[in-house]
Coordinates of C-alpha atoms (C1' of nucleotides) in Angstrom, one line a residue:
Chain E
X1114 CA 165.6 64.0 139.3
X1115 CA 166.6 61.0 141.4
X1116 CA 170.3 60.6 142.3
X1117 CA 170.9 64.2 141.5
X1118 CA 171.5 65.0 145.1
X1119 CA 174.3 62.5 145.1
X1120 CA 173.0 59.9 147.5
X1121 CA 173.7 56.2 147.1
X1122 CA 171.6 53.2 148.1
X1123 CA 173.4 50.6 150.3
X1124 CA 174.0 48.4 147.3
X1125 CA 175.6 51.2 145.2
X1126 CA 177.6 52.3 148.2
X1127 CA 178.7 48.8 148.7
X1128 CA 180.0 48.5 145.1
X1129 CA 181.7 51.9 145.4
X1130 CA 183.6 51.1 148.6
X1131 CA 184.2 47.3 148.4
X1132 CA 182.4 46.9 151.8
X1133 CA 179.8 44.2 151.9
X1134 CA 176.2 45.2 152.6
X1135 CA 176.3 43.1 155.8
X1136 CA 179.4 45.0 157.0
X1137 CA 177.8 48.4 156.2
X1138 CA 174.8 47.5 158.3
X1139 CA 177.1 46.4 161.1
X1140 CA 179.0 49.7 160.9
X1141 CA 175.7 51.5 161.2
X1142 CA 174.7 49.5 164.2
X1143 CA 177.9 50.2 166.1
X1144 CA 177.9 53.8 165.1
X1145 CA 181.1 53.7 163.1
X1146 CA 179.6 54.8 159.8
X1147 CA 175.9 55.8 160.1
X1148 CA 174.3 56.5 156.7
X1149 CA 173.6 60.2 155.9
X1150 CA 169.9 59.5 156.2
X1151 CA 167.4 56.7 156.9
X1152 CA 164.0 56.6 155.3
X1153 CA 161.5 56.8 158.1
X1154 CA 158.9 54.6 156.4
X1155 CA 161.0 51.8 154.9
X1156 CA 164.2 52.0 157.0
X1157 CA 166.2 52.3 153.7
X1158 CA 169.7 53.6 154.3
X1159 CA 171.0 56.5 152.1
X1160 CA 174.7 57.3 151.9
X1161 CA 176.2 60.5 150.6
X1162 CA 179.0 60.7 148.1
X1163 CA 181.2 62.4 150.7
X1164 CA 181.1 59.2 152.7
X1165 CA 182.7 57.1 149.9
X1166 CA 186.4 58.1 150.7
X1167 CA 185.7 57.7 154.5
X1168 CA 184.4 54.2 153.9
X1169 CA 187.3 53.3 151.7
X1170 CA 189.8 54.3 154.4
X1171 CA 187.8 52.2 156.9
X1172 CA 188.0 49.2 154.5
X1173 CA 191.7 49.6 154.0
X1174 CA 192.3 49.8 157.7
X1175 CA 190.2 46.7 158.3
X1176 CA 192.2 44.9 155.6
X1177 CA 195.3 45.7 157.7
X1178 CA 193.7 44.2 160.8
X1179 CA 192.9 47.4 162.7
X1180 CA 190.0 46.7 165.1
X1181 CA 186.8 48.7 164.6
X1182 CA 187.1 50.5 167.9
X1183 CA 190.5 51.9 166.9
X1184 CA 189.2 52.7 163.5
X1185 CA 186.4 54.7 165.1
X1186 CA 188.8 56.9 167.1
X1187 CA 190.9 57.4 164.0
X1188 CA 188.0 58.3 161.7
X1189 CA 186.4 60.6 164.3
X1190 CA 189.6 62.4 165.1
X1191 CA 189.1 66.1 165.2
X1192 CA 191.8 67.3 162.8
X1193 CA 193.4 65.6 159.8
X1194 CA 196.9 65.7 161.1
X1195 CA 196.0 63.8 164.2
X1196 CA 194.1 61.3 162.1
X1197 CA 196.9 60.7 159.6
X1198 CA 199.5 60.5 162.4
X1199 CA 197.4 57.7 164.1
X1200 CA 197.2 55.9 160.8
X1201 CA 200.9 56.2 160.1
X1202 CA 201.5 54.9 163.6
X1203 CA 199.4 51.8 162.8
X1204 CA 201.2 51.3 159.5
X1205 CA 204.5 51.3 161.4
X1206 CA 203.3 48.8 163.8
X1207 CA 202.2 46.7 160.8
X1208 CA 205.7 46.9 159.4
X1209 CA 207.1 45.7 162.8
X1210 CA 204.6 42.8 162.8
X1211 CA 205.6 41.9 159.2
X1212 CA 209.2 41.6 160.3
X1213 CA 208.1 39.5 163.3
X1214 CA 206.1 37.2 161.1
X1215 CA 209.0 36.8 158.7
X1216 CA 211.2 35.9 161.6
X1217 CA 208.6 33.3 162.8
X1218 CA 208.4 31.8 159.3
X1219 CA 212.2 31.6 159.0
X1220 CA 212.5 30.1 162.5
X1221 CA 209.8 27.4 161.9
X1222 CA 211.3 26.6 158.5
X1223 CA 214.8 26.1 160.1
X1224 CA 213.3 24.0 162.8
X1225 CA 211.5 21.7 160.2
X1226 CA 214.6 21.4 158.1
X1227 CA 217.3 20.8 160.7
X1228 CA 215.3 19.5 163.6
X1229 CA 215.6 20.8 167.1
X1230 CA 219.0 21.7 168.5
X1231 CA 220.0 19.6 171.6
X1232 CA 219.8 21.7 174.8
X1233 CA 221.7 20.8 178.0
X1234 CA 219.9 21.0 181.3
X1235 CA 221.7 21.1 184.7
X1236 CA 220.4 21.3 188.2
X1237 CA 221.7 24.0 190.5
X1238 CA 220.8 25.9 193.6
X1239 CA 221.0 29.6 192.9
X1240 CA 222.0 31.4 196.1
X1241 CA 220.1 34.3 197.6
X1242 CA 220.5 37.5 195.7
X1243 CA 220.3 41.1 196.8
X1244 CA 218.7 43.2 194.0
X1245 CA 216.8 46.3 193.1
X1246 CA 213.4 45.2 191.8
X1247 CA 210.3 46.4 190.1
X1248 CA 207.2 44.2 189.8
X1249 CA 203.8 44.5 188.2
X1250 CA 200.9 42.5 186.9
X1251 CA 201.1 42.5 183.1
X1252 CA 199.9 40.7 180.0
X1253 CA 202.3 38.3 178.3
X1254 CA 202.1 40.3 175.1
X1255 CA 203.4 43.4 176.9
X1256 CA 206.0 41.6 178.9
X1257 CA 209.1 42.4 176.8
X1258 CA 208.2 46.1 176.4
X1259 CA 207.6 46.3 180.1
X1260 CA 210.9 44.7 180.9
X1261 CA 212.8 47.1 178.7
X1262 CA 211.3 50.1 180.5
X1263 CA 211.8 48.5 183.9
X1264 CA 215.5 47.8 183.3
X1265 CA 216.1 51.3 182.1
X1266 CA 214.5 52.6 185.4
X1267 CA 216.5 50.1 187.5
X1268 CA 219.8 50.9 185.9
X1269 CA 219.2 54.6 186.4
X1270 CA 218.5 53.9 190.1
X1271 CA 221.7 51.8 190.4
X1272 CA 223.6 54.8 189.1
X1273 CA 221.8 57.3 191.2
X1274 CA 222.4 55.3 194.4
X1275 CA 226.1 54.7 193.5
X1276 CA 225.6 50.9 193.8
X1277 CA 227.8 48.2 192.2
X1278 CA 226.1 45.6 190.1
X1279 CA 226.6 42.0 191.2
X1280 CA 225.5 39.9 188.2
X1281 CA 223.3 39.7 185.2
X1282 CA 219.9 41.4 185.0
X1283 CA 217.0 39.0 185.4
X1284 CA 213.3 38.6 185.7
X1285 CA 210.8 36.4 187.5
X1286 CA 207.7 35.1 185.5
X1287 CA 204.8 34.0 187.6
X1288 CA 203.2 30.8 186.5
X1289 CA 199.9 32.6 185.8
X1290 CA 201.7 34.9 183.4
X1291 CA 202.7 31.8 181.3
X1292 CA 199.5 29.7 181.8
X1293 CA 196.9 32.4 181.6
X1294 CA 198.9 35.0 179.6
X1295 CA 198.5 37.5 182.5
X1296 CA 200.3 37.6 185.9
X1297 CA 203.1 39.1 187.9
X1298 CA 206.4 40.0 186.3
X1299 CA 209.4 41.1 188.3
X1300 CA 212.5 42.7 186.9
X1301 CA 215.6 42.8 189.0
X1302 CA 219.2 44.0 188.9
X1303 CA 221.5 42.3 191.4
X1304 CA 223.6 44.7 193.5
X1305 CA 226.6 44.3 195.9
X1306 CA 226.0 44.7 199.6
X1307 CA 223.3 46.6 201.4
X1308 CA 221.1 48.8 199.2
X1309 CA 218.7 49.6 202.1
X1310 CA 215.1 50.3 201.5
X1311 CA 215.2 49.9 197.7
X1312 CA 216.6 46.4 197.7
X1313 CA 214.9 43.0 198.1
X1314 CA 216.5 39.7 198.8
X1315 CA 215.6 37.0 196.3
X1316 CA 215.7 33.7 198.3
X1317 CA 218.0 30.9 197.4
X1318 CA 216.1 28.4 195.1
X1319 CA 216.8 25.1 193.5
X1320 CA 216.4 25.2 189.7
X1321 CA 216.7 23.2 186.6
X1322 CA 218.7 25.5 184.4
X1323 CA 219.3 25.7 180.6
X1324 CA 221.1 28.4 178.7
X1325 CA 219.2 29.7 175.7
X1326 CA 221.3 30.8 172.7
X1327 CA 220.1 33.4 170.3
X1328 CA 216.9 35.5 170.0
X1329 CA 213.7 34.9 171.9
X1330 CA 212.1 33.6 168.8
X1331 CA 213.1 30.1 169.7
X1332 CA 212.8 30.4 173.4
X1333 CA 210.0 27.7 173.4
X1334 CA 212.6 25.1 172.5
X1335 CA 214.5 25.8 175.7
X1336 CA 211.4 25.9 177.8
X1337 CA 210.3 22.6 176.2
X1338 CA 213.7 21.0 177.1
X1339 CA 213.4 22.2 180.7
X1340 CA 209.8 20.9 181.0
X1341 CA 210.8 17.5 179.6
X1342 CA 213.9 17.2 181.8
X1343 CA 211.9 18.2 185.0
X1344 CA 209.2 15.7 184.1
X1345 CA 211.7 13.0 183.7
X1346 CA 214.2 13.6 186.5
X1347 CA 212.8 15.9 189.2
X1348 CA 209.7 17.3 190.8
X1349 CA 208.5 20.7 189.6
X1350 CA 207.3 23.0 192.3
X1351 CA 205.3 26.2 192.4
X1352 CA 207.2 29.5 192.1
X1353 CA 208.1 31.8 189.3
X1354 CA 210.4 30.9 186.4
X1355 CA 213.6 32.9 186.5
X1356 CA 215.5 34.3 183.5
X1357 CA 219.0 35.7 183.8
X1358 CA 220.0 37.9 180.8
X1359 CA 223.7 36.9 180.6
X1360 CA 224.1 38.6 177.2
X1361 CA 221.3 40.8 175.9
X1362 CA 220.4 43.9 174.0
X1363 CA 222.6 46.2 176.3
X1364 CA 225.7 44.1 175.5
X1365 CA 225.2 43.6 171.7
X1366 CA 222.6 44.1 169.0
X1367 CA 223.6 40.8 167.4
X1368 CA 220.7 38.6 168.7
X1369 CA 222.6 35.4 167.7
X1370 CA 225.1 36.2 170.4
X1371 CA 222.5 36.6 173.1
X1372 CA 222.6 34.2 176.1
X1373 CA 219.6 33.8 178.4
X1374 CA 219.7 31.5 181.4
X1375 CA 216.2 30.0 182.0
X1376 CA 215.6 28.6 185.5
X1377 CA 212.7 26.3 186.2
X1378 CA 212.0 25.7 190.0
X1379 CA 212.3 22.1 191.2
X1380 CA 212.0 20.5 194.6
X1381 CA 214.1 17.5 194.6
X1382 CA 216.7 16.3 192.1
X1383 CA 217.0 12.7 191.0
X1384 CA 220.5 11.4 190.5
X1385 CA 221.7 12.3 186.9
Chain O
X1132 CA 208.9 8.1 191.9
X1133 CA 206.5 10.7 190.5
X1134 CA 207.4 12.3 187.2
X1135 CA 209.8 9.5 186.4
X1136 CA 207.5 8.3 183.6
X1137 CA 207.9 11.6 181.9
X1138 CA 204.3 12.9 182.2
X1139 CA 203.4 16.5 182.7
X1140 CA 200.4 18.2 184.3
X1141 CA 198.5 20.7 182.2
X1142 CA 200.3 23.6 184.0
X1143 CA 203.8 22.2 183.4
X1144 CA 202.9 21.4 179.8
X1145 CA 201.5 24.9 179.3
X1146 CA 204.8 26.4 180.5
X1147 CA 206.8 24.0 178.3
X1148 CA 204.9 24.8 175.2
X1149 CA 203.8 28.5 175.6
X1150 CA 200.2 27.4 175.1
X1151 CA 197.7 28.7 177.6
X1152 CA 195.8 26.2 179.8
X1153 CA 192.6 27.3 178.3
X1154 CA 193.9 26.7 174.8
X1155 CA 195.1 23.2 175.8
X1156 CA 191.6 22.3 177.1
X1157 CA 190.2 23.7 173.9
X1158 CA 192.5 21.5 171.8
X1159 CA 191.5 18.5 173.8
X1160 CA 187.8 19.3 173.4
X1161 CA 188.1 19.5 169.6
X1162 CA 190.4 16.5 169.4
X1163 CA 193.5 18.4 168.1
X1164 CA 195.8 17.5 171.0
X1165 CA 194.2 15.0 173.4
X1166 CA 196.3 14.4 176.5
X1167 CA 198.2 11.1 176.7
X1168 CA 195.9 10.1 179.6
X1169 CA 193.1 11.5 181.7
X1170 CA 192.7 10.5 185.4
X1171 CA 189.3 8.7 185.7
X1172 CA 188.6 10.0 189.1
X1173 CA 189.6 13.6 188.9
X1174 CA 189.6 14.3 185.2
X1175 CA 193.1 15.6 185.5
X1176 CA 194.9 15.7 182.1
X1177 CA 198.4 14.2 181.8
X1178 CA 200.6 15.0 178.8
X1179 CA 203.6 13.0 177.7
X1180 CA 207.0 14.5 177.0
X1181 CA 206.7 13.3 173.4
X1182 CA 203.8 15.7 173.0
X1183 CA 205.9 18.8 173.7
X1184 CA 207.4 19.3 170.2
X1185 CA 204.0 18.6 168.6
X1186 CA 202.4 21.2 170.8
X1187 CA 205.2 23.7 169.9
X1188 CA 204.6 23.2 166.2
X1189 CA 200.9 23.8 166.8
X1190 CA 201.6 27.0 168.7
X1191 CA 203.9 28.3 166.0
X1192 CA 201.4 27.5 163.2
X1193 CA 198.7 29.3 165.2
X1194 CA 201.0 32.3 165.6
X1195 CA 201.2 32.3 161.8
X1196 CA 197.4 32.4 161.5
X1197 CA 196.8 28.8 160.4
X1198 CA 193.2 27.7 161.4
X1199 CA 192.9 24.8 163.8
X1200 CA 191.2 22.6 161.2
X1201 CA 194.2 23.0 158.8
X1202 CA 196.6 22.4 161.7
X1203 CA 194.8 19.2 162.5
X1204 CA 195.3 17.8 159.0
X1205 CA 198.9 18.8 159.1
X1206 CA 199.7 17.4 162.5
X1207 CA 197.8 14.1 161.8
X1208 CA 199.4 13.7 158.3
X1209 CA 200.6 10.1 157.9
X1210 CA 204.2 10.7 156.9
X1211 CA 206.7 13.4 157.8
X1212 CA 207.3 14.5 154.3
X1213 CA 203.6 15.2 153.6
X1214 CA 203.4 17.1 156.8
X1215 CA 206.5 19.2 156.2
X1216 CA 205.4 19.9 152.6
X1217 CA 202.0 21.2 153.9
X1218 CA 203.7 23.4 156.4
X1219 CA 206.2 24.8 153.8
X1220 CA 203.2 25.5 151.5
X1221 CA 201.6 27.5 154.3
X1222 CA 204.8 29.4 154.9
X1223 CA 204.9 30.3 151.2
X1224 CA 201.3 31.5 151.3
X1225 CA 202.3 33.6 154.4
X1226 CA 205.2 35.2 152.4
X1227 CA 202.7 36.1 149.6
X1228 CA 200.4 37.6 152.2
X1229 CA 203.2 39.6 153.7
X1230 CA 204.0 41.1 150.3
X1231 CA 200.3 41.9 149.8
X1232 CA 200.1 43.6 153.2
X1233 CA 203.2 45.6 152.4
X1234 CA 201.6 46.7 149.2
X1235 CA 198.4 47.7 151.0
X1236 CA 200.4 49.7 153.5
X1237 CA 202.4 51.5 150.8
X1238 CA 199.2 52.3 148.9
X1239 CA 197.4 53.6 151.9
X1240 CA 200.4 55.7 152.9
X1241 CA 200.6 57.2 149.4
X1242 CA 196.8 57.9 149.4
X1243 CA 197.1 59.7 152.8
X1244 CA 200.1 61.7 151.7
X1245 CA 199.2 62.8 148.2
X1246 CA 195.4 62.5 148.3
X1247 CA 193.3 60.7 145.8
X1248 CA 194.2 61.0 142.1
X1249 CA 191.5 62.5 139.9
X1250 CA 189.6 60.0 137.8
X1251 CA 187.7 60.9 134.6
X1252 CA 184.3 59.3 134.0
X1253 CA 182.6 59.1 130.7
X1254 CA 179.2 57.7 129.6
X1255 CA 179.1 55.4 126.6
X1256 CA 177.1 52.6 125.1
X1257 CA 179.2 49.5 124.6
X1258 CA 177.9 47.7 121.5
X1259 CA 177.0 44.0 121.5
X1260 CA 180.0 41.8 121.6
X1261 CA 180.5 38.2 120.4
X1262 CA 182.8 36.3 122.7
X1263 CA 183.9 33.0 124.1
X1264 CA 182.8 32.9 127.7
X1265 CA 183.2 30.9 130.9
X1266 CA 181.0 31.6 134.0
X1267 CA 180.8 30.3 137.5
X1268 CA 179.7 31.3 141.0
X1269 CA 182.8 32.1 143.0
X1270 CA 183.8 33.9 146.2
X1271 CA 185.3 37.3 145.9
X1272 CA 188.6 36.2 147.4
X1273 CA 189.1 33.6 144.7
X1274 CA 188.0 35.9 141.9
X1275 CA 191.4 36.8 140.5
X1276 CA 192.8 33.3 140.7
X1277 CA 189.7 32.0 138.9
X1278 CA 190.0 34.6 136.2
X1279 CA 193.6 33.7 135.5
X1280 CA 192.6 30.1 135.0
X1281 CA 189.5 31.0 132.9
X1282 CA 191.5 33.3 130.5
X1283 CA 194.1 30.6 130.0
X1284 CA 191.4 28.2 129.0
X1285 CA 189.6 30.7 126.8
X1286 CA 192.8 31.7 125.0
X1287 CA 193.6 28.0 124.4
X1288 CA 190.0 27.6 122.9
X1289 CA 190.5 30.6 120.7
X1290 CA 193.7 29.1 119.3
X1291 CA 192.2 25.6 118.9
X1292 CA 189.2 27.0 117.0
X1293 CA 191.3 29.2 114.8
X1294 CA 189.4 32.3 115.8
X1295 CA 190.5 35.9 115.6
X1296 CA 190.3 38.1 118.7
X1297 CA 188.2 41.2 118.5
X1298 CA 189.2 43.2 121.5
X1299 CA 190.5 43.2 125.1
X1300 CA 189.6 40.3 127.5
X1301 CA 187.0 41.2 130.0
X1302 CA 184.9 40.0 132.9
X1303 CA 181.4 40.5 134.3
X1304 CA 181.0 40.8 138.1
X1305 CA 177.5 40.2 139.4
X1306 CA 176.3 42.7 142.0
X1307 CA 176.1 39.9 144.5
X1308 CA 179.7 39.1 144.0
X1309 CA 180.6 42.6 145.2
X1310 CA 177.8 43.1 147.8
X1311 CA 177.9 39.7 149.4
X1312 CA 181.4 38.6 148.4
X1313 CA 179.9 35.7 146.5
X1314 CA 178.2 35.6 143.1
X1315 CA 178.5 34.9 139.4
X1316 CA 181.7 35.8 137.6
X1317 CA 182.0 35.6 133.8
X1318 CA 185.3 35.7 131.9
X1319 CA 185.1 36.5 128.2
X1320 CA 187.4 36.9 125.2
X1321 CA 185.8 38.8 122.3
X1322 CA 186.1 37.1 118.9
X1323 CA 185.5 38.2 115.3
X1324 CA 182.5 36.8 113.5
X1325 CA 180.6 33.6 114.2
X1326 CA 182.2 31.1 116.6
X1327 CA 179.1 28.9 116.6
X1328 CA 178.1 26.9 119.7
X1329 CA 181.0 28.1 121.9
X1330 CA 180.2 31.8 121.6
X1331 CA 177.8 34.1 123.4
X1332 CA 176.6 37.5 122.4
X1333 CA 177.0 40.1 125.2
X1334 CA 174.2 42.6 124.7
X1335 CA 174.8 46.3 124.0
X1336 CA 174.8 48.2 127.3
X1337 CA 175.0 51.7 128.5
X1338 CA 177.8 52.3 131.0
X1339 CA 179.5 54.9 133.0
X1340 CA 183.2 54.1 132.2
X1341 CA 186.5 55.0 133.9
X1342 CA 190.0 53.7 133.0
X1343 CA 191.9 52.5 136.0
X1344 CA 195.7 53.0 135.9
X1345 CA 198.1 50.6 137.7
X1346 CA 197.6 47.6 139.9
X1347 CA 194.4 46.4 141.4
X1348 CA 195.5 47.6 144.8
X1349 CA 193.9 51.0 144.2
X1350 CA 190.9 49.7 142.2
X1351 CA 188.6 51.0 145.0
X1352 CA 189.4 54.6 144.0
X1353 CA 188.1 54.0 140.5
X1354 CA 185.0 52.2 141.7
X1355 CA 184.4 55.0 144.1
X1356 CA 184.7 57.7 141.4
X1357 CA 182.2 55.7 139.3
X1358 CA 179.8 55.3 142.1
X1359 CA 179.9 59.0 142.9
X1360 CA 179.5 60.0 139.3
X1361 CA 176.6 57.7 138.8
X1362 CA 174.9 59.0 142.0
X1363 CA 175.3 62.6 140.8
X1364 CA 174.5 62.4 137.0
X1365 CA 172.8 59.2 136.1
X1366 CA 170.6 56.3 137.3
X1367 CA 172.3 53.1 138.2
X1368 CA 170.6 50.0 137.0
X1369 CA 170.9 46.3 137.8
X1370 CA 173.3 44.2 135.9
X1371 CA 176.9 43.2 136.3
X1372 CA 179.8 45.5 136.4
X1373 CA 182.1 44.9 133.4
X1374 CA 185.9 45.1 133.3
X1375 CA 187.9 45.3 130.1
X1376 CA 191.6 44.4 130.6
X1377 CA 193.1 46.8 128.1
X1378 CA 196.7 46.2 129.3
X1379 CA 197.2 43.4 131.8
X1380 CA 199.5 40.6 132.9
X1381 CA 199.7 39.0 129.4
X1382 CA 201.0 42.3 127.9
X1383 CA 203.5 43.4 130.6
X1384 CA 204.5 42.4 134.1
X1385 CA 204.9 46.1 135.0
X1386 CA 201.7 46.6 136.9
X1387 CA 202.1 50.4 136.8
X1388 CA 201.5 50.2 133.0
X1389 CA 198.3 48.2 133.4
X1390 CA 195.0 49.7 132.2
X1391 CA 191.6 48.4 133.2
X1392 CA 188.3 49.8 131.9
X1393 CA 185.7 49.7 134.6
X1394 CA 182.1 49.9 133.3
X1395 CA 179.2 50.6 135.7
X1396 CA 175.7 50.0 134.2
X1397 CA 173.4 53.0 133.9
X1398 CA 170.0 53.6 132.6
X1399 CA 169.8 57.1 131.5
X1400 CA 172.5 59.7 131.3
X1401 CA 172.0 63.3 132.4
X1402 CA 173.6 66.0 130.3
X1403 CA 177.3 66.5 131.2
Chain W
dT16 C1' 152.4 44.2 138.2
dT17 C1' 156.7 41.8 138.5
dG18 C1' 160.9 41.1 140.7
dC19 C1' 164.6 43.2 142.5
dT20 C1' 166.3 45.7 146.6
dC21 C1' 166.2 46.4 151.0
dC22 C1' 164.7 45.5 155.8
dT23 C1' 164.9 43.2 160.7
dC24 C1' 165.5 39.5 163.7
dA25 C1' 167.9 35.3 165.4
dC26 C1' 171.5 32.4 165.2
dG27 C1' 176.2 30.7 163.8
dT28 C1' 181.4 31.0 163.4
dC29 C1' 186.2 31.0 165.2
dA30 C1' 189.4 30.4 168.9
dC31 C1' 189.6 30.9 172.7
dG32 C1' 189.0 34.3 177.5
dT33 C1' 186.4 35.2 181.7
dG34 C1' 184.5 34.2 185.6
dA35 C1' 181.7 31.0 189.0
dG36 C1' 181.7 27.3 191.8
dG37 C1' 183.6 23.3 193.2
dT38 C1' 187.0 19.2 194.0
dG39 C1' 191.5 16.5 193.9
dG40 C1' 196.6 16.0 195.2
dC41 C1' 201.1 16.7 197.3
Chain H
dT1036 C1' 195.5 20.3 207.0
dT1037 C1' 196.3 24.2 204.1
dG1038 C1' 196.3 26.1 199.6
dC1039 C1' 197.4 25.3 195.2
dT1040 C1' 196.1 23.0 191.0
dC1041 C1' 192.9 21.4 188.3
dC1042 C1' 188.0 20.5 186.9
dT1043 C1' 183.4 21.6 184.4
dC1044 C1' 179.8 24.5 182.9
dA1045 C1' 177.9 28.8 181.0
dC1046 C1' 178.5 32.9 178.8
dG1047 C1' 181.2 36.7 176.4
dT1048 C1' 184.1 38.5 172.5
dC1049 C1' 185.0 40.1 167.7
dA1050 C1' 183.4 41.1 163.1
dC1051 C1' 180.7 40.0 160.7
dG1052 C1' 178.1 35.7 157.6
dT1053 C1' 173.9 33.0 157.0
dG1054 C1' 169.6 32.2 156.3
dA1055 C1' 164.3 33.2 157.3
dG1056 C1' 160.6 35.8 156.4
dG1057 C1' 158.8 39.9 155.0
dT1058 C1' 158.2 44.8 152.7
dG1059 C1' 159.2 49.0 149.9
dG1060 C1' 160.4 51.2 145.2
dC1061 C1' 161.2 51.9 140.3

DNA sequence: TTGCTCCTCACGTCACGTGAGGTGGC
DNA sequence: TTGCTCCTCACGTCACGTGAGGTGGC
């Protein structure tokens, strides 16, 4: 009797899983969900009833934006605990993203309602700075995570070497990191005196400087103010953008109290 | 003096707006954000300082997933109030989506932790039904919104015609609507006796039937159970899937109390 | 037998990213 | 003058959707 073996045509399987027929063919093609069997003559796909719950999990993960490659590793994971742990990890990342989106929405709403806050820009030569540094080429999306890890390492090194800190932690963002979303990022911790091998001297540089208040959510406003000021009153030059974390996560968890100095390199300053 | 006119190169503009150079070229190409001027000789793009806040709003809307076409209509809106209203409307849709994603996460988490709930399937012939109907070809994503509107219209018609209702509201989902995410959707309200011109008779049909408990979030589980049962014990036939809304939004806002009968057409039933 | 279901190309979509190869500008 | 910035193709990516044109199965 047909159907008694518990196989489903692609259409029936589609209805049972809420996956479109086109999507099912695509998942077959990339090897994510091959049908239980394929008729040699006609090429008809046949799915087994055991594949229904697997396909449903795939659909739910896709609905949550997990890429197919990641879904494949999750679905093909050897044991169930590993698999569920990977899914739970994704769900937790989703929750973080939800919080992030909510913050973006709130910030944009505030910007639309109250207009942009005025931002003061000054011109200053930052003197040369002795500092412990770590640098690496990173993607812009990973930048803040990378900086957290780098500062933890640098602070440990400062302690281990018995050095005295000489100012706020900071970072240098290569132009390419901002313009192409990938480039060199340098984290540094200024130290007093000679730290020998481990230290670098950041050269004195002329900057247009603005102090950003609050979380990084609105950092674009401060960058915008600097870009406009430089376009109007100075000559921008090549070189990385510098950030000095005057008040940050180590000092307080209240992001509204955070203060970040953003320094945009300039060549020659027009009279104010 | 260069820069005094307040123009920015594409690189400086990129840094001031957090938009990549590639994205800026793309926005120029599609006409979303043409530079203030383009050098005739070199093709160099020049942006004005006035374009910085516009570009920042574009970037924030992109971060929130608004498609470029929609952004274009928002940014090019004649007056500021229209523009802000459109943005606020998008933000509100985002909030709804956030809630939806949160529900999906919670549902998947529960499914992984407790496993699927058992679902009973029975086989039954639903007798022919006289009903007021509305039908239209719709996309799957719009289906629930369309049904809400259709039932409001149908219930108004029942009242206006002085008819008596004969059972739960229901809907017929064409196979194509599920398999290709686009197809015919019919909403119906059963009525007693002869409603003349406005009524249709839904023919008697043999179905595999399961009652879904709770919100539509987990409806895939019930569809899966039906698909599996039909594959194992019956022959699926063409024809739309029928849903009867035994307990729904009009009865209670507590979605956990909702009851939906899902009917999957079959041709011949094997002995239980 | 009809007509419905399923099949395989081939191409399109969206919002850019990724080089290649070359030129202008301070 | 160097080298950095900017330019234009042409093609790739991701996850399918959209037909066209044709065949198998109950």
